[in-house]
Amino acid sequence: MHVDPEWIDKVGRLMHDGMEADLLQFAEGTTEYSRLACQIPMKPMLDGLVLHLPEQQY
């Protein structure tokens, strides 16, 4: 999924040296705002978080 640019600093950017980055390298259409949903811990400060789904997923 793609985190809305206005939220990326609150959510946190992708760490390019971890397993999440390894998995995302196989996804099509990733951007600098791409994250795996399971890697975004939900907390009160993210109330109202805007996420965008890619057009295609596998």
C-alpha positions as a Python dict, from the first residue, in 0.01 Angstrom:
ca = {
    (1, 'M'): (0, 0, 0),
    (2, 'H'): (104, 361, -40),
    (3, 'V'): (106, 595, 258),
    (4, 'D'): (-25, 940, 172),
    (5, 'P'): (276, 1177, 152),
    (6, 'E'): (130, 1395, 427),
    (7, 'W'): (143, 1097, 665),
    (8, 'I'): (476, 935, 575),
    (9, 'D'): (677, 1104, 851),
    (10, 'K'): (427, 993, 1117),
    (11, 'V'): (409, 638, 985),
    (12, 'G'): (780, 611, 913),
    (13, 'R'): (961, 551, 590),
    (14, 'L'): (1062, 212, 459),
    (15, 'M'): (1392, 85, 601),
    (16, 'H'): (1582, -20, 289),
    (17, 'D'): (1797, -274, 470),
    (18, 'G'): (1525, -495, 614),
    (19, 'M'): (1286, -775, 530),
    (20, 'E'): (1006, -534, 437),
    (21, 'A'): (1223, -385, 161),
    (22, 'D'): (1321, -735, 48),
    (23, 'L'): (953, -827, 7),
    (24, 'L'): (856, -503, -164),
    (25, 'Q'): (1123, -549, -430),
    (26, 'F'): (895, -813, -585),
    (27, 'A'): (590, -583, -594),
    (28, 'E'): (502, -379, -900),
    (29, 'G'): (443, -7, -881),
    (30, 'T'): (618, 63, -554),
    (31, 'T'): (706, 420, -467),
    (32, 'E'): (897, 597, -193),
    (33, 'Y'): (568, 586, 1),
    (34, 'S'): (517, 209, -27),
    (35, 'R'): (486, 7, 293),
    (36, 'L'): (353, -333, 391),
    (37, 'A'): (35, -284, 594),
    (38, 'C'): (144, -545, 847),
    (39, 'Q'): (452, -334, 927),
    (40, 'I'): (262, -19, 1028),
    (41, 'P'): (181, -40, 1400),
    (42, 'M'): (-156, 119, 1469),
    (43, 'K'): (-151, 384, 1741),
    (44, 'P'): (-375, 678, 1837),
    (45, 'M'): (-152, 933, 1661),
    (46, 'L'): (-239, 765, 1329),
    (47, 'D'): (-612, 831, 1365),
    (48, 'G'): (-723, 958, 1023),
    (49, 'L'): (-432, 794, 839),
    (50, 'V'): (-476, 804, 462),
    (51, 'L'): (-356, 501, 265),
    (52, 'H'): (-381, 431, -107),
    (53, 'L'): (-409, 84, -255),
    (54, 'P'): (-217, -1, -570),
    (55, 'E'): (-418, -73, -883),
    (56, 'Q'): (-294, -433, -886),
    (57, 'Q'): (-180, -671, -618),
    (58, 'Y'): (-80, -1036, -623),
}
